[in-house]
Amino acid sequence: MRSKASFRGHPNHPALIPFPLAFLIGAFLFDLVGVVFNRPALWTTGAYLTVVGVISGVVAAIPGIIDFLYTVPPNSSGKARALKHASAMVSALILFTVAKWLRGDVTTEPGLPVLVLEAIGAGSLTVGGWLGGVLVSRNQVSIDHRYAGAGKWKEENVDKPASGQPVVVAIDGLEANQMKLVHVAGKRLVVARTDKGWAAFDDHCTHKGGSLADGVMICGTVQCPWHGSQFDVVTGGVKSGPARESIKAYRAEPSGDQLKVWL
Ligand code: FES
């Protein structure tokens, strides 16, 4: 049994993150200035900003969880970074929620504990926001950076074959210099069509775990999107670093509109 699965490149999370960042850091600044200059209107605004900021943070977290589970490749530097990013953002939401609970009514002047919690929360948001920026720019999460001729993103789940039997992947519609990501019982595999035939290899760059299916492939060479390592898709050998270790390549034979891959 096979099924298509494609949550990759979900664009909503980075697009939604500016809202909690702006509202919650704004809440802290309004509260601080309101207390320093004794302006109730400012700290009341801060209280409302806290409520809106926490709600927008929860909304932004939903596509964030989807990105974490389905877009960021497993066992990679990006996954570790995404975990730190999520921890920082969730901590900030908890801190601002507790701060709001402590202050009670929106018109109540925030005391020192509230301001301290909000200050730590704003710091946490800053660190989490910076990590999120690195995830977008370096790990290219949620950026559609497909190369010319790559075709639409292709992804498929296939069942694990019986012992000794090949994995069977549909390859209809896959043209020369195009790749497809395949999930086989938790393993990520790339099947690729080159000018000279077919190839199959692990979707895991040996440098820091970038997804090769998300990279660029041309003339039998695949380039990792994160730091540019290049590998021969048939032998798995390194053509250019920073990676030093080969990727694992597999025997792949076409059969009609299917590709048989021996893992
Ligand atoms: S993860 Fe660094 S080159 Fe692939």
mmCIF file of C-alpha atoms and ligand atoms in Angstrom:
data_model
loop_
_atom_site.group_PDB
_atom_site.id
_atom_site.type_symbol
_atom_site.label_atom_id
_atom_site.label_comp_id
_atom_site.label_asym_id
_atom_site.label_seq_id
_atom_site.Cartn_x
_atom_site.Cartn_y
_atom_site.Cartn_z
ATOM 1 C CA MET A 1 0.000 0.000 0.000
ATOM 2 C CA ARG A 2 1.273 3.461 -0.770
ATOM 3 C CA SER A 3 0.186 6.958 0.010
ATOM 4 C CA LYS A 4 1.290 10.439 -0.801
ATOM 5 C CA ALA A 5 2.522 12.630 2.036
ATOM 6 C CA SER A 6 3.639 16.169 1.560
ATOM 7 C CA PHE A 7 3.804 18.663 4.403
ATOM 8 C CA ARG A 8 7.183 19.910 3.228
ATOM 9 C CA GLY A 9 7.834 23.591 2.777
ATOM 10 C CA HIS A 10 4.859 24.625 4.880
ATOM 11 C CA PRO A 11 4.992 28.399 4.555
ATOM 12 C CA ASN A 12 2.725 29.431 7.430
ATOM 13 C CA HIS A 13 4.934 29.046 10.465
ATOM 14 C CA PRO A 14 7.647 31.653 9.704
ATOM 15 C CA ALA A 15 4.933 33.957 8.352
ATOM 16 C CA LEU A 16 3.012 33.801 11.667
ATOM 17 C CA ILE A 17 5.945 34.079 14.077
ATOM 18 C CA PRO A 18 6.299 37.907 13.789
ATOM 19 C CA PHE A 19 2.896 38.333 15.467
ATOM 20 C CA PRO A 20 3.697 36.810 18.894
ATOM 21 C CA LEU A 21 7.175 38.354 18.722
ATOM 22 C CA ALA A 22 5.796 41.846 18.148
ATOM 23 C CA PHE A 23 2.830 41.562 20.546
ATOM 24 C CA LEU A 24 4.715 40.022 23.469
ATOM 25 C CA ILE A 25 7.873 42.127 23.294
ATOM 26 C CA GLY A 26 5.553 45.098 22.805
ATOM 27 C CA ALA A 27 3.599 44.026 25.911
ATOM 28 C CA PHE A 28 6.765 44.044 28.003
ATOM 29 C CA LEU A 29 7.815 47.478 26.717
ATOM 30 C CA PHE A 30 4.350 49.004 27.254
ATOM 31 C CA ASP A 31 4.238 47.604 30.791
ATOM 32 C CA LEU A 32 7.747 48.802 31.611
ATOM 33 C CA VAL A 33 7.253 52.317 30.265
ATOM 34 C CA GLY A 34 3.795 52.479 31.855
ATOM 35 C CA VAL A 35 5.197 51.632 35.285
ATOM 36 C CA VAL A 36 8.249 53.914 34.962
ATOM 37 C CA PHE A 37 6.144 56.935 33.927
ATOM 38 C CA ASN A 38 3.023 55.921 35.871
ATOM 39 C CA ARG A 39 0.792 55.731 32.799
ATOM 40 C CA PRO A 40 -2.108 53.271 33.398
ATOM 41 C CA ALA A 41 -3.148 53.483 29.738
ATOM 42 C CA LEU A 42 0.221 52.069 28.704
ATOM 43 C CA TRP A 43 0.222 49.086 31.069
ATOM 44 C CA THR A 44 -3.405 48.358 30.176
ATOM 45 C CA THR A 45 -2.323 48.224 26.538
ATOM 46 C CA GLY A 46 0.484 45.916 27.628
ATOM 47 C CA ALA A 47 -2.020 43.554 29.250
ATOM 48 C CA TYR A 48 -4.115 43.364 26.089
ATOM 49 C CA LEU A 49 -0.984 42.823 23.997
ATOM 50 C CA THR A 50 -0.054 39.915 26.280
ATOM 51 C CA VAL A 51 -3.400 38.213 25.677
ATOM 52 C CA VAL A 52 -3.231 38.697 21.901
ATOM 53 C CA GLY A 53 0.433 37.682 21.849
ATOM 54 C CA VAL A 54 -0.146 34.409 23.684
ATOM 55 C CA ILE A 55 -3.109 33.531 21.441
ATOM 56 C CA SER A 56 -1.121 34.322 18.271
ATOM 57 C CA GLY A 57 1.797 32.277 19.648
ATOM 58 C CA VAL A 58 -0.425 29.232 20.117
ATOM 59 C CA VAL A 59 -1.798 29.649 16.581
ATOM 60 C CA ALA A 60 1.749 29.957 15.163
ATOM 61 C CA ALA A 61 2.808 26.838 17.046
ATOM 62 C CA ILE A 62 0.415 24.610 15.071
ATOM 63 C CA PRO A 63 2.215 24.886 11.683
ATOM 64 C CA GLY A 64 5.452 24.931 13.690
ATOM 65 C CA ILE A 65 4.702 21.440 15.018
ATOM 66 C CA ILE A 66 3.856 20.275 11.480
ATOM 67 C CA ASP A 67 7.167 21.681 10.197
ATOM 68 C CA PHE A 68 9.032 20.056 13.080
ATOM 69 C CA LEU A 69 7.518 16.647 12.431
ATOM 70 C CA TYR A 70 7.406 16.564 8.642
ATOM 71 C CA THR A 71 9.726 19.178 7.145
ATOM 72 C CA VAL A 72 12.890 19.276 9.242
ATOM 73 C CA PRO A 73 14.897 16.118 8.468
ATOM 74 C CA PRO A 74 15.484 13.699 11.375
ATOM 75 C CA ASN A 75 18.912 13.212 12.994
ATOM 76 C CA SER A 76 20.158 16.544 11.690
ATOM 77 C CA SER A 77 21.565 19.787 13.022
ATOM 78 C CA GLY A 78 18.331 21.409 11.843
ATOM 79 C CA LYS A 79 16.246 19.098 14.049
ATOM 80 C CA ALA A 80 18.342 19.973 17.104
ATOM 81 C CA ARG A 81 18.025 23.667 16.277
ATOM 82 C CA ALA A 82 14.252 23.342 15.770
ATOM 83 C CA LEU A 83 13.949 21.712 19.194
ATOM 84 C CA LYS A 84 15.808 24.603 20.849
ATOM 85 C CA HIS A 85 13.694 27.105 18.910
ATOM 86 C CA ALA A 86 10.476 25.405 20.038
ATOM 87 C CA SER A 87 11.664 25.219 23.650
ATOM 88 C CA ALA A 88 12.513 28.925 23.726
ATOM 89 C CA MET A 89 9.182 29.938 22.194
ATOM 90 C CA VAL A 90 7.077 27.672 24.414
ATOM 91 C CA SER A 91 8.963 28.900 27.508
ATOM 92 C CA ALA A 92 8.191 32.480 26.510
ATOM 93 C CA LEU A 93 4.482 31.698 26.073
ATOM 94 C CA ILE A 94 4.382 30.073 29.506
ATOM 95 C CA LEU A 95 6.198 33.016 31.131
ATOM 96 C CA PHE A 96 3.850 35.593 29.616
ATOM 97 C CA THR A 97 0.809 33.484 30.535
ATOM 98 C CA VAL A 98 1.956 33.268 34.179
ATOM 99 C CA ALA A 99 2.725 37.010 34.154
ATOM 100 C CA LYS A 100 -0.794 37.773 32.954
ATOM 101 C CA TRP A 101 -2.295 35.445 35.555
ATOM 102 C CA LEU A 102 -0.251 37.179 38.296
ATOM 103 C CA ARG A 103 -1.344 40.662 37.346
ATOM 104 C CA GLY A 104 -5.035 39.750 37.130
ATOM 105 C CA ASP A 105 -7.199 42.534 35.735
ATOM 106 C CA VAL A 106 -5.908 44.384 32.665
ATOM 107 C CA THR A 107 -6.053 47.716 34.498
ATOM 108 C CA THR A 108 -3.929 46.489 37.429
ATOM 109 C CA GLU A 109 -0.446 47.927 37.537
ATOM 110 C CA PRO A 110 2.095 45.157 36.817
ATOM 111 C CA GLY A 111 4.343 44.525 39.806
ATOM 112 C CA LEU A 112 8.023 43.672 39.791
ATOM 113 C CA PRO A 113 7.467 39.861 39.471
ATOM 114 C CA VAL A 114 5.312 40.450 36.385
ATOM 115 C CA LEU A 115 7.933 42.684 34.781
ATOM 116 C CA VAL A 116 10.715 40.207 35.580
ATOM 117 C CA LEU A 117 8.758 37.300 34.048
ATOM 118 C CA GLU A 118 8.006 39.377 30.963
ATOM 119 C CA ALA A 119 11.658 40.459 30.646
ATOM 120 C CA ILE A 120 12.812 36.821 30.746
ATOM 121 C CA GLY A 121 10.035 35.921 28.295
ATOM 122 C CA ALA A 122 11.136 38.702 25.923
ATOM 123 C CA GLY A 123 14.711 37.402 26.117
ATOM 124 C CA SER A 124 13.505 33.890 25.396
ATOM 125 C CA LEU A 125 11.525 35.159 22.407
ATOM 126 C CA THR A 126 14.612 36.942 21.091
ATOM 127 C CA VAL A 127 16.732 33.776 21.287
ATOM 128 C CA GLY A 128 13.913 31.640 19.835
ATOM 129 C CA GLY A 129 13.320 34.152 17.039
ATOM 130 C CA TRP A 130 17.022 34.158 16.158
ATOM 131 C CA LEU A 131 17.068 30.343 16.045
ATOM 132 C CA GLY A 132 13.953 30.413 13.875
ATOM 133 C CA GLY A 133 15.683 32.829 11.502
ATOM 134 C CA VAL A 134 18.616 30.409 11.191
ATOM 135 C CA LEU A 135 16.168 27.576 10.484
ATOM 136 C CA VAL A 136 14.686 29.582 7.640
ATOM 137 C CA SER A 137 17.896 30.956 6.163
ATOM 138 C CA ARG A 138 20.425 28.154 6.694
ATOM 139 C CA ASN A 139 18.196 25.102 6.949
ATOM 140 C CA GLN A 140 15.800 26.553 4.386
ATOM 141 C CA VAL A 141 12.704 25.437 6.233
ATOM 142 C CA SER A 142 9.647 26.890 4.518
ATOM 143 C CA ILE A 143 11.573 28.356 1.618
ATOM 144 C CA ASP A 144 10.633 27.004 -1.778
ATOM 145 C CA HIS A 145 14.118 26.765 -3.264
ATOM 146 C CA ARG A 146 13.460 24.115 -5.892
ATOM 147 C CA TYR A 147 15.831 24.397 -8.823
ATOM 148 C CA ALA A 148 14.793 24.904 -12.455
ATOM 149 C CA GLY A 149 13.498 21.636 -13.858
ATOM 150 C CA ALA A 150 13.078 20.017 -10.445
ATOM 151 C CA GLY A 151 9.369 19.592 -11.039
ATOM 152 C CA LYS A 152 6.810 19.596 -8.236
ATOM 153 C CA TRP A 153 7.814 18.201 -4.852
ATOM 154 C CA LYS A 154 7.217 14.442 -4.877
ATOM 155 C CA GLU A 155 6.873 12.345 -1.738
ATOM 156 C CA GLU A 156 5.426 8.901 -1.080
ATOM 157 C CA ASN A 157 5.017 6.384 1.736
ATOM 158 C CA VAL A 158 5.516 2.747 0.758
ATOM 159 C CA ASP A 159 5.256 -0.442 2.787
ATOM 160 C CA LYS A 160 8.346 -2.276 3.956
ATOM 161 C CA PRO A 161 8.935 -5.242 1.640
ATOM 162 C CA ALA A 162 9.325 -8.838 2.792
ATOM 163 C CA SER A 163 12.858 -9.909 3.568
ATOM 164 C CA GLY A 164 15.005 -10.060 0.428
ATOM 165 C CA GLN A 165 12.380 -8.317 -1.691
ATOM 166 C CA PRO A 166 12.896 -4.864 -3.224
ATOM 167 C CA VAL A 167 11.039 -1.702 -2.274
ATOM 168 C CA VAL A 168 8.698 -0.802 -5.121
ATOM 169 C CA VAL A 169 8.277 2.889 -5.869
ATOM 170 C CA ALA A 170 6.057 4.545 -8.483
ATOM 171 C CA ILE A 171 8.180 6.608 -10.876
ATOM 172 C CA ASP A 172 5.619 7.772 -13.407
ATOM 173 C CA GLY A 173 6.060 11.486 -14.038
ATOM 174 C CA LEU A 174 9.660 11.562 -12.777
ATOM 175 C CA GLU A 175 11.829 13.156 -15.463
ATOM 176 C CA ALA A 176 15.599 13.359 -15.901
ATOM 177 C CA ASN A 177 17.294 15.319 -13.090
ATOM 178 C CA GLN A 178 14.285 14.977 -10.799
ATOM 179 C CA MET A 179 14.037 13.296 -7.399
ATOM 180 C CA LYS A 180 11.364 11.891 -5.142
ATOM 181 C CA LEU A 181 11.402 11.372 -1.392
ATOM 182 C CA VAL A 182 10.191 7.943 -0.272
ATOM 183 C CA HIS A 183 9.375 6.842 3.284
ATOM 184 C CA VAL A 184 9.840 3.132 3.939
ATOM 185 C CA ALA A 185 9.016 2.090 7.499
ATOM 186 C CA GLY A 186 10.645 5.177 9.018
ATOM 187 C CA LYS A 187 13.547 5.247 6.578
ATOM 188 C CA ARG A 188 13.925 8.174 4.159
ATOM 189 C CA LEU A 189 15.045 7.237 0.694
ATOM 190 C CA VAL A 190 15.549 9.311 -2.458
ATOM 191 C CA VAL A 191 14.837 7.869 -5.874
ATOM 192 C CA ALA A 192 16.300 9.851 -8.728
ATOM 193 C CA ARG A 193 16.247 9.818 -12.500
ATOM 194 C CA THR A 194 19.504 10.819 -14.142
ATOM 195 C CA ASP A 195 20.373 11.291 -17.809
ATOM 196 C CA LYS A 196 21.800 7.790 -17.792
ATOM 197 C CA GLY A 197 19.302 5.857 -15.683
ATOM 198 C CA TRP A 198 17.954 5.520 -12.175
ATOM 199 C CA ALA A 199 19.469 5.831 -8.711
ATOM 200 C CA ALA A 200 18.387 5.430 -5.103
ATOM 201 C CA PHE A 201 20.178 6.704 -2.000
ATOM 202 C CA ASP A 202 19.631 7.741 1.617
ATOM 203 C CA ASP A 203 17.978 11.098 2.196
ATOM 204 C CA HIS A 204 20.618 12.039 4.735
ATOM 205 C CA CYS A 205 23.666 14.188 4.061
ATOM 206 C CA THR A 206 26.605 12.781 6.008
ATOM 207 C CA HIS A 207 27.724 16.276 6.998
ATOM 208 C CA LYS A 208 24.909 17.520 9.248
ATOM 209 C CA GLY A 209 21.891 15.561 8.088
ATOM 210 C CA GLY A 210 20.417 17.824 5.410
ATOM 211 C CA SER A 211 17.688 16.353 3.220
ATOM 212 C CA LEU A 212 19.179 15.511 -0.190
ATOM 213 C CA ALA A 213 15.709 15.165 -1.724
ATOM 214 C CA ASP A 214 15.404 18.865 -0.964
ATOM 215 C CA GLY A 215 18.680 19.634 -2.738
ATOM 216 C CA VAL A 216 19.692 19.961 -6.362
ATOM 217 C CA MET A 217 20.474 17.081 -8.706
ATOM 218 C CA ILE A 218 22.056 17.386 -12.113
ATOM 219 C CA CYS A 219 24.301 15.155 -14.254
ATOM 220 C CA GLY A 220 24.272 12.359 -11.663
ATOM 221 C CA THR A 221 25.376 14.612 -8.798
ATOM 222 C CA VAL A 222 23.190 15.653 -5.882
ATOM 223 C CA GLN A 223 24.030 18.759 -3.868
ATOM 224 C CA CYS A 224 22.910 19.203 -0.269
ATOM 225 C CA PRO A 225 20.862 22.380 0.272
ATOM 226 C CA TRP A 226 22.453 23.229 3.631
ATOM 227 C CA HIS A 227 26.201 23.572 3.018
ATOM 228 C CA GLY A 228 26.636 22.389 -0.563
ATOM 229 C CA SER A 229 28.228 18.938 -0.211
ATOM 230 C CA GLN A 230 28.005 16.983 -3.459
ATOM 231 C CA PHE A 231 27.599 13.230 -3.906
ATOM 232 C CA ASP A 232 27.556 10.826 -6.845
ATOM 233 C CA VAL A 233 24.002 9.455 -6.857
ATOM 234 C CA VAL A 234 25.007 6.037 -8.193
ATOM 235 C CA THR A 235 28.058 5.260 -6.045
ATOM 236 C CA GLY A 236 27.228 7.568 -3.112
ATOM 237 C CA GLY A 237 30.806 8.881 -3.180
ATOM 238 C CA VAL A 238 31.654 12.426 -2.056
ATOM 239 C CA LYS A 239 32.454 14.742 -4.961
ATOM 240 C CA SER A 240 32.794 17.876 -2.881
ATOM 241 C CA GLY A 241 32.738 18.634 0.874
ATOM 242 C CA PRO A 242 32.301 19.685 3.612
ATOM 243 C CA ALA A 243 30.937 16.108 3.891
ATOM 244 C CA ARG A 244 33.687 13.494 4.034
ATOM 245 C CA GLU A 245 31.653 10.307 4.259
ATOM 246 C CA SER A 246 29.800 8.736 1.337
ATOM 247 C CA ILE A 247 26.046 8.492 1.366
ATOM 248 C CA LYS A 248 24.523 5.042 1.115
ATOM 249 C CA ALA A 249 23.422 4.230 -2.443
ATOM 250 C CA TYR A 250 21.250 1.261 -3.441
ATOM 251 C CA ARG A 251 20.708 -0.955 -6.472
ATOM 252 C CA ALA A 252 17.745 0.420 -8.429
ATOM 253 C CA GLU A 253 16.085 -1.134 -11.480
ATOM 254 C CA PRO A 254 13.090 0.198 -13.408
ATOM 255 C CA SER A 255 10.190 -2.093 -14.174
ATOM 256 C CA GLY A 256 7.459 -0.391 -16.174
ATOM 257 C CA ASP A 257 6.339 2.675 -14.288
ATOM 258 C CA GLN A 258 7.883 1.364 -11.059
ATOM 259 C CA LEU A 259 11.377 1.321 -9.643
ATOM 260 C CA LYS A 260 12.637 -1.632 -7.638
ATOM 261 C CA VAL A 261 15.129 -0.702 -4.962
ATOM 262 C CA TRP A 262 17.107 -3.251 -2.952
ATOM 263 C CA LEU A 263 17.882 -1.865 0.504
HETATM 264 S S1 FES B 1 24.334 19.086 5.962
HETATM 265 FE FE1 FES B 1 26.099 20.273 5.547
HETATM 266 S S2 FES B 1 26.481 19.874 3.462
HETATM 267 FE FE2 FES B 1 24.786 18.658 3.912
#
